[in-house]
Amino acid sequence: MSNTNLNLYQKLHKIQCEVLGLGKDKSNYAYQYVSGSKVLEHIKPMMNELGILLKQEILKFDNERQDYQTRNGNKSEILTRVEMRFTWIDIHSGEKDENLFGANGQNDWDKGIGSALTYAERYFLLKYFHISTDEDDIDNPERKPEPKAEPKKQTAQPQKTQPNQPIPLTKMKGQNMSKHWVNLVNKISAKSITNIAQIKAVYSLTPELESELNQIINNSNAA
């Protein structure tokens, strides 16, 4: 059966069958994850071959100013929450499949909306096609520790296991927000994180970052 004879859902299913998982090409600390550019690199050629478009519409967005202190003084950023509609369109038949999706992004004043849109596109594609990314959410504070291989028995004396060490949290990675920070802000906005203790169980924080996160949590809990 040629691609033009397939209906829209058959074409989408064909993409899902082709992309079972993606290798990790980016890293934060000791963890690796798949980037948004790699997701598009694998999916877009198949969309072109099958004659599928993905229309992206912003239905609503809210900007909330975030003020906090750093070692260099006061700083302000924008936390942007977006509600979007992603519509798959078959260019041959005109069939459509509409999907609502939401995401958050925090960045400088001119980059908040861009961060939210990039995050939304990446995770919509990953979740829609059920693409396995293994450690993609390794910086989620609610994650489960990875199982460790049992040490070889050398003596009858039991070996002590080392507790997981907190991950040093940084906000910026070059000119962009770190993936750890963006996911924390998203979890706070979704109220999956409601107090600073959940974060400190996984991350080690500087006083400045702890103060800023407390403020974001308080704003989210009060909303």
mmCIF file of C-alpha atoms in Angstrom:
data_model
loop_
_atom_site.group_PDB
_atom_site.id
_atom_site.type_symbol
_atom_site.label_atom_id
_atom_site.label_comp_id
_atom_site.label_asym_id
_atom_site.label_seq_id
_atom_site.Cartn_x
_atom_site.Cartn_y
_atom_site.Cartn_z
ATOM 1 C CA MET A 1 0.000 0.000 0.000
ATOM 2 C CA SER A 2 1.429 3.381 -1.015
ATOM 3 C CA ASN A 3 1.702 6.211 1.482
ATOM 4 C CA THR A 4 -1.053 8.188 -0.287
ATOM 5 C CA ASN A 5 -3.521 5.328 0.319
ATOM 6 C CA LEU A 6 -2.964 5.373 4.077
ATOM 7 C CA ASN A 7 -5.294 7.382 6.287
ATOM 8 C CA LEU A 8 -3.928 9.853 8.825
ATOM 9 C CA TYR A 9 -3.901 7.460 11.779
ATOM 10 C CA GLN A 10 -2.209 4.748 9.743
ATOM 11 C CA LYS A 11 0.533 7.230 8.854
ATOM 12 C CA LEU A 12 0.969 8.309 12.474
ATOM 13 C CA HIS A 13 1.091 4.670 13.515
ATOM 14 C CA LYS A 14 3.784 4.055 10.903
ATOM 15 C CA ILE A 15 5.936 6.771 12.496
ATOM 16 C CA GLN A 16 5.378 5.253 15.937
ATOM 17 C CA CYS A 17 6.481 1.842 14.651
ATOM 18 C CA GLU A 18 9.657 3.292 13.132
ATOM 19 C CA VAL A 19 10.868 5.295 16.152
ATOM 20 C CA LEU A 20 10.934 2.926 19.118
ATOM 21 C CA GLY A 21 13.605 4.786 21.062
ATOM 22 C CA LEU A 22 16.241 7.471 20.670
ATOM 23 C CA GLY A 23 19.840 7.457 21.821
ATOM 24 C CA LYS A 24 20.952 10.137 24.238
ATOM 25 C CA ASP A 25 22.980 12.964 22.751
ATOM 26 C CA LYS A 26 23.063 15.573 25.547
ATOM 27 C CA SER A 27 24.193 15.411 29.159
ATOM 28 C CA ASN A 28 23.795 17.202 32.471
ATOM 29 C CA TYR A 29 26.264 16.157 35.169
ATOM 30 C CA ALA A 30 26.411 12.332 35.117
ATOM 31 C CA TYR A 31 23.114 11.927 33.265
ATOM 32 C CA GLN A 32 22.294 11.844 29.575
ATOM 33 C CA TYR A 33 19.087 12.660 27.727
ATOM 34 C CA VAL A 34 17.763 13.006 24.183
ATOM 35 C CA SER A 35 17.563 16.559 22.826
ATOM 36 C CA GLY A 36 14.651 18.185 21.024
ATOM 37 C CA SER A 37 16.731 18.585 17.864
ATOM 38 C CA LYS A 38 17.337 14.837 17.744
ATOM 39 C CA VAL A 39 13.608 14.158 18.101
ATOM 40 C CA LEU A 40 12.884 16.349 15.066
ATOM 41 C CA GLU A 41 15.824 14.856 13.171
ATOM 42 C CA HIS A 42 14.155 11.433 13.290
ATOM 43 C CA ILE A 43 10.469 12.363 12.985
ATOM 44 C CA LYS A 44 10.453 15.203 10.419
ATOM 45 C CA PRO A 45 11.802 13.147 7.449
ATOM 46 C CA MET A 46 9.019 10.597 7.977
ATOM 47 C CA MET A 47 6.430 13.390 8.193
ATOM 48 C CA ASN A 48 7.671 14.726 4.853
ATOM 49 C CA GLU A 49 7.632 11.266 3.268
ATOM 50 C CA LEU A 50 4.103 10.502 4.485
ATOM 51 C CA GLY A 51 2.704 13.963 3.723
ATOM 52 C CA ILE A 52 1.905 15.043 7.276
ATOM 53 C CA LEU A 53 2.001 18.543 8.761
ATOM 54 C CA LEU A 54 1.999 19.450 12.453
ATOM 55 C CA LYS A 55 0.217 22.754 13.039
ATOM 56 C CA GLN A 56 1.039 24.468 16.340
ATOM 57 C CA GLU A 57 -1.305 27.074 17.833
ATOM 58 C CA ILE A 58 -0.951 29.051 21.061
ATOM 59 C CA LEU A 59 -4.384 29.123 22.694
ATOM 60 C CA LYS A 60 -3.347 30.969 25.834
ATOM 61 C CA PHE A 61 -0.222 32.062 27.626
ATOM 62 C CA ASP A 62 0.469 33.748 30.940
ATOM 63 C CA ASN A 63 3.608 35.543 32.042
ATOM 64 C CA GLU A 64 4.553 35.762 35.706
ATOM 65 C CA ARG A 65 7.478 37.837 36.866
ATOM 66 C CA GLN A 66 9.983 36.056 39.097
ATOM 67 C CA ASP A 67 12.250 38.284 41.224
ATOM 68 C CA TYR A 68 15.159 36.893 43.202
ATOM 69 C CA GLN A 69 18.621 37.723 44.450
ATOM 70 C CA THR A 70 21.933 36.450 43.136
ATOM 71 C CA ARG A 71 25.518 37.041 44.145
ATOM 72 C CA ASN A 72 25.631 39.828 41.582
ATOM 73 C CA GLY A 73 22.461 41.539 42.788
ATOM 74 C CA ASN A 74 18.754 41.421 41.980
ATOM 75 C CA LYS A 75 17.483 39.570 38.900
ATOM 76 C CA SER A 76 14.099 39.248 37.241
ATOM 77 C CA GLU A 77 12.868 36.583 34.841
ATOM 78 C CA ILE A 78 9.624 35.524 33.224
ATOM 79 C CA LEU A 79 7.806 32.247 33.967
ATOM 80 C CA THR A 80 5.618 31.553 30.929
ATOM 81 C CA ARG A 81 2.751 29.054 30.953
ATOM 82 C CA VAL A 82 1.331 28.116 27.551
ATOM 83 C CA GLU A 83 -1.723 26.162 26.442
ATOM 84 C CA MET A 84 -1.343 24.853 22.897
ATOM 85 C CA ARG A 85 -3.191 22.911 20.244
ATOM 86 C CA PHE A 86 -1.130 20.538 18.101
ATOM 87 C CA THR A 87 -2.985 19.462 14.951
ATOM 88 C CA TRP A 88 -1.787 16.673 12.667
ATOM 89 C CA ILE A 89 -2.897 17.334 9.061
ATOM 90 C CA ASP A 90 -2.813 14.859 6.164
ATOM 91 C CA ILE A 91 -1.959 16.946 3.079
ATOM 92 C CA HIS A 92 -3.450 14.299 0.752
ATOM 93 C CA SER A 93 -6.854 13.780 2.391
ATOM 94 C CA GLY A 94 -7.205 16.829 4.631
ATOM 95 C CA GLU A 95 -7.792 14.630 7.677
ATOM 96 C CA LYS A 96 -6.954 16.241 11.018
ATOM 97 C CA ASP A 97 -6.169 15.095 14.547
ATOM 98 C CA GLU A 98 -6.259 17.816 17.233
ATOM 99 C CA ASN A 99 -4.462 17.544 20.574
ATOM 100 C CA LEU A 100 -4.305 19.974 23.509
ATOM 101 C CA PHE A 101 -1.012 20.296 25.370
ATOM 102 C CA GLY A 102 0.444 22.576 28.059
ATOM 103 C CA ALA A 103 3.967 23.494 29.117
ATOM 104 C CA ASN A 104 5.976 26.015 31.140
ATOM 105 C CA GLY A 105 9.273 27.798 30.599
ATOM 106 C CA GLN A 106 11.292 30.256 32.669
ATOM 107 C CA ASN A 107 13.996 32.439 31.189
ATOM 108 C CA ASP A 108 15.028 36.027 30.535
ATOM 109 C CA TRP A 109 12.306 38.501 29.609
ATOM 110 C CA ASP A 110 12.606 37.901 25.866
ATOM 111 C CA LYS A 111 13.084 34.121 26.100
ATOM 112 C CA GLY A 112 10.333 32.859 28.442
ATOM 113 C CA ILE A 113 7.798 32.143 25.698
ATOM 114 C CA GLY A 114 10.457 30.522 23.507
ATOM 115 C CA SER A 115 11.500 28.173 26.305
ATOM 116 C CA ALA A 116 7.879 27.136 26.896
ATOM 117 C CA LEU A 117 7.212 26.519 23.180
ATOM 118 C CA THR A 118 10.390 24.479 22.733
ATOM 119 C CA TYR A 119 9.580 22.372 25.796
ATOM 120 C CA ALA A 120 5.988 21.815 24.575
ATOM 121 C CA GLU A 121 6.997 20.678 21.072
ATOM 122 C CA ARG A 122 9.652 18.296 22.328
ATOM 123 C CA TYR A 123 7.508 16.579 24.941
ATOM 124 C CA PHE A 124 4.391 16.459 22.778
ATOM 125 C CA LEU A 125 6.265 14.458 20.135
ATOM 126 C CA LEU A 126 7.935 12.181 22.686
ATOM 127 C CA LYS A 127 4.681 11.395 24.487
ATOM 128 C CA TYR A 128 2.457 11.172 21.400
ATOM 129 C CA PHE A 129 4.628 8.508 19.795
ATOM 130 C CA HIS A 130 5.555 6.808 23.103
ATOM 131 C CA ILE A 131 9.253 7.229 22.364
ATOM 132 C CA SER A 132 11.492 5.643 24.970
ATOM 133 C CA THR A 133 14.174 8.010 26.281
ATOM 134 C CA ASP A 134 15.328 6.091 29.376
ATOM 135 C CA GLU A 135 16.858 8.747 31.642
ATOM 136 C CA ASP A 136 15.092 11.682 30.004
ATOM 137 C CA ASP A 137 13.502 12.661 33.331
ATOM 138 C CA ILE A 138 16.422 11.674 35.539
ATOM 139 C CA ASP A 139 16.409 15.123 37.157
ATOM 140 C CA ASN A 140 12.819 14.703 38.338
ATOM 141 C CA PRO A 141 12.852 15.037 42.169
ATOM 142 C CA GLU A 142 10.307 12.210 42.374
ATOM 143 C CA ARG A 143 12.438 9.776 40.425
ATOM 144 C CA LYS A 144 13.354 6.357 41.725
ATOM 145 C CA PRO A 145 17.068 5.626 42.248
ATOM 146 C CA GLU A 146 18.628 3.522 39.528
ATOM 147 C CA PRO A 147 19.271 -0.088 40.519
ATOM 148 C CA LYS A 148 22.925 -0.811 41.120
ATOM 149 C CA ALA A 149 24.711 -4.031 40.264
ATOM 150 C CA GLU A 150 25.354 -6.158 43.309
ATOM 151 C CA PRO A 151 29.039 -6.146 44.337
ATOM 152 C CA LYS A 152 30.946 -9.377 44.109
ATOM 153 C CA LYS A 153 31.186 -11.214 47.396
ATOM 154 C CA GLN A 154 34.784 -11.267 48.556
ATOM 155 C CA THR A 155 34.301 -12.018 52.244
ATOM 156 C CA ALA A 156 31.523 -13.037 54.536
ATOM 157 C CA GLN A 157 31.380 -9.476 55.890
ATOM 158 C CA PRO A 158 28.403 -7.576 54.413
ATOM 159 C CA GLN A 159 29.297 -4.549 52.333
ATOM 160 C CA LYS A 160 27.899 -1.129 53.116
ATOM 161 C CA THR A 161 26.011 0.708 50.389
ATOM 162 C CA GLN A 162 26.672 4.381 49.871
ATOM 163 C CA PRO A 163 23.648 6.717 49.977
ATOM 164 C CA ASN A 164 22.832 8.736 46.889
ATOM 165 C CA GLN A 165 24.708 12.025 46.934
ATOM 166 C CA PRO A 166 22.707 15.231 46.292
ATOM 167 C CA ILE A 167 23.191 16.723 42.848
ATOM 168 C CA PRO A 168 24.543 20.303 42.842
ATOM 169 C CA LEU A 169 21.794 22.381 41.240
ATOM 170 C CA THR A 170 22.714 25.125 38.775
ATOM 171 C CA LYS A 171 20.248 27.441 37.102
ATOM 172 C CA MET A 172 22.101 28.420 33.964
ATOM 173 C CA LYS A 173 24.008 26.317 31.434
ATOM 174 C CA GLY A 174 25.767 28.735 29.138
ATOM 175 C CA GLN A 175 23.174 31.216 27.873
ATOM 176 C CA ASN A 176 20.201 28.913 28.549
ATOM 177 C CA MET A 177 18.369 27.588 31.578
ATOM 178 C CA SER A 178 19.648 24.204 32.758
ATOM 179 C CA LYS A 179 17.381 21.218 32.162
ATOM 180 C CA HIS A 180 17.342 20.498 35.899
ATOM 181 C CA TRP A 181 16.036 23.988 36.643
ATOM 182 C CA VAL A 182 13.364 24.004 33.908
ATOM 183 C CA ASN A 183 11.968 20.628 35.013
ATOM 184 C CA LEU A 184 11.871 21.761 38.650
ATOM 185 C CA VAL A 185 9.914 24.900 37.722
ATOM 186 C CA ASN A 186 7.508 22.803 35.617
ATOM 187 C CA LYS A 187 6.947 20.397 38.511
ATOM 188 C CA ILE A 188 6.325 23.279 40.910
ATOM 189 C CA SER A 189 3.826 24.865 38.510
ATOM 190 C CA ALA A 190 2.046 21.502 38.150
ATOM 191 C CA LYS A 191 2.040 21.249 41.986
ATOM 192 C CA SER A 192 3.942 17.962 41.910
ATOM 193 C CA ILE A 193 6.421 19.772 44.151
ATOM 194 C CA THR A 194 4.877 21.769 47.004
ATOM 195 C CA ASN A 195 7.764 22.264 49.422
ATOM 196 C CA ILE A 196 11.509 22.808 49.340
ATOM 197 C CA ALA A 197 12.218 19.539 51.197
ATOM 198 C CA GLN A 198 11.242 17.528 48.094
ATOM 199 C CA ILE A 199 13.909 19.347 46.108
ATOM 200 C CA LYS A 200 16.599 19.193 48.801
ATOM 201 C CA ALA A 201 16.148 15.423 48.980
ATOM 202 C CA VAL A 202 17.710 15.264 45.510
ATOM 203 C CA TYR A 203 19.660 18.485 44.981
ATOM 204 C CA SER A 204 22.161 20.498 46.974
ATOM 205 C CA LEU A 205 21.195 24.185 46.811
ATOM 206 C CA THR A 206 23.016 27.453 47.268
ATOM 207 C CA PRO A 207 21.253 29.903 49.619
ATOM 208 C CA GLU A 208 20.336 32.065 46.612
ATOM 209 C CA LEU A 209 18.726 29.193 44.673
ATOM 210 C CA GLU A 210 16.924 27.910 47.769
ATOM 211 C CA SER A 211 15.473 31.384 48.358
ATOM 212 C CA GLU A 212 14.340 31.681 44.744
ATOM 213 C CA LEU A 213 12.781 28.203 44.681
ATOM 214 C CA ASN A 214 10.937 28.914 47.930
ATOM 215 C CA GLN A 215 9.481 32.032 46.330
ATOM 216 C CA ILE A 216 8.377 30.125 43.218
ATOM 217 C CA ILE A 217 6.803 27.399 45.413
ATOM 218 C CA ASN A 218 4.960 29.979 47.514
ATOM 219 C CA ASN A 219 3.646 31.728 44.392
ATOM 220 C CA SER A 220 2.491 28.407 42.922
ATOM 221 C CA ASN A 221 0.812 27.255 46.153
ATOM 222 C CA ALA A 222 -0.995 30.583 46.442
ATOM 223 C CA ALA A 223 -2.258 30.470 42.849
#
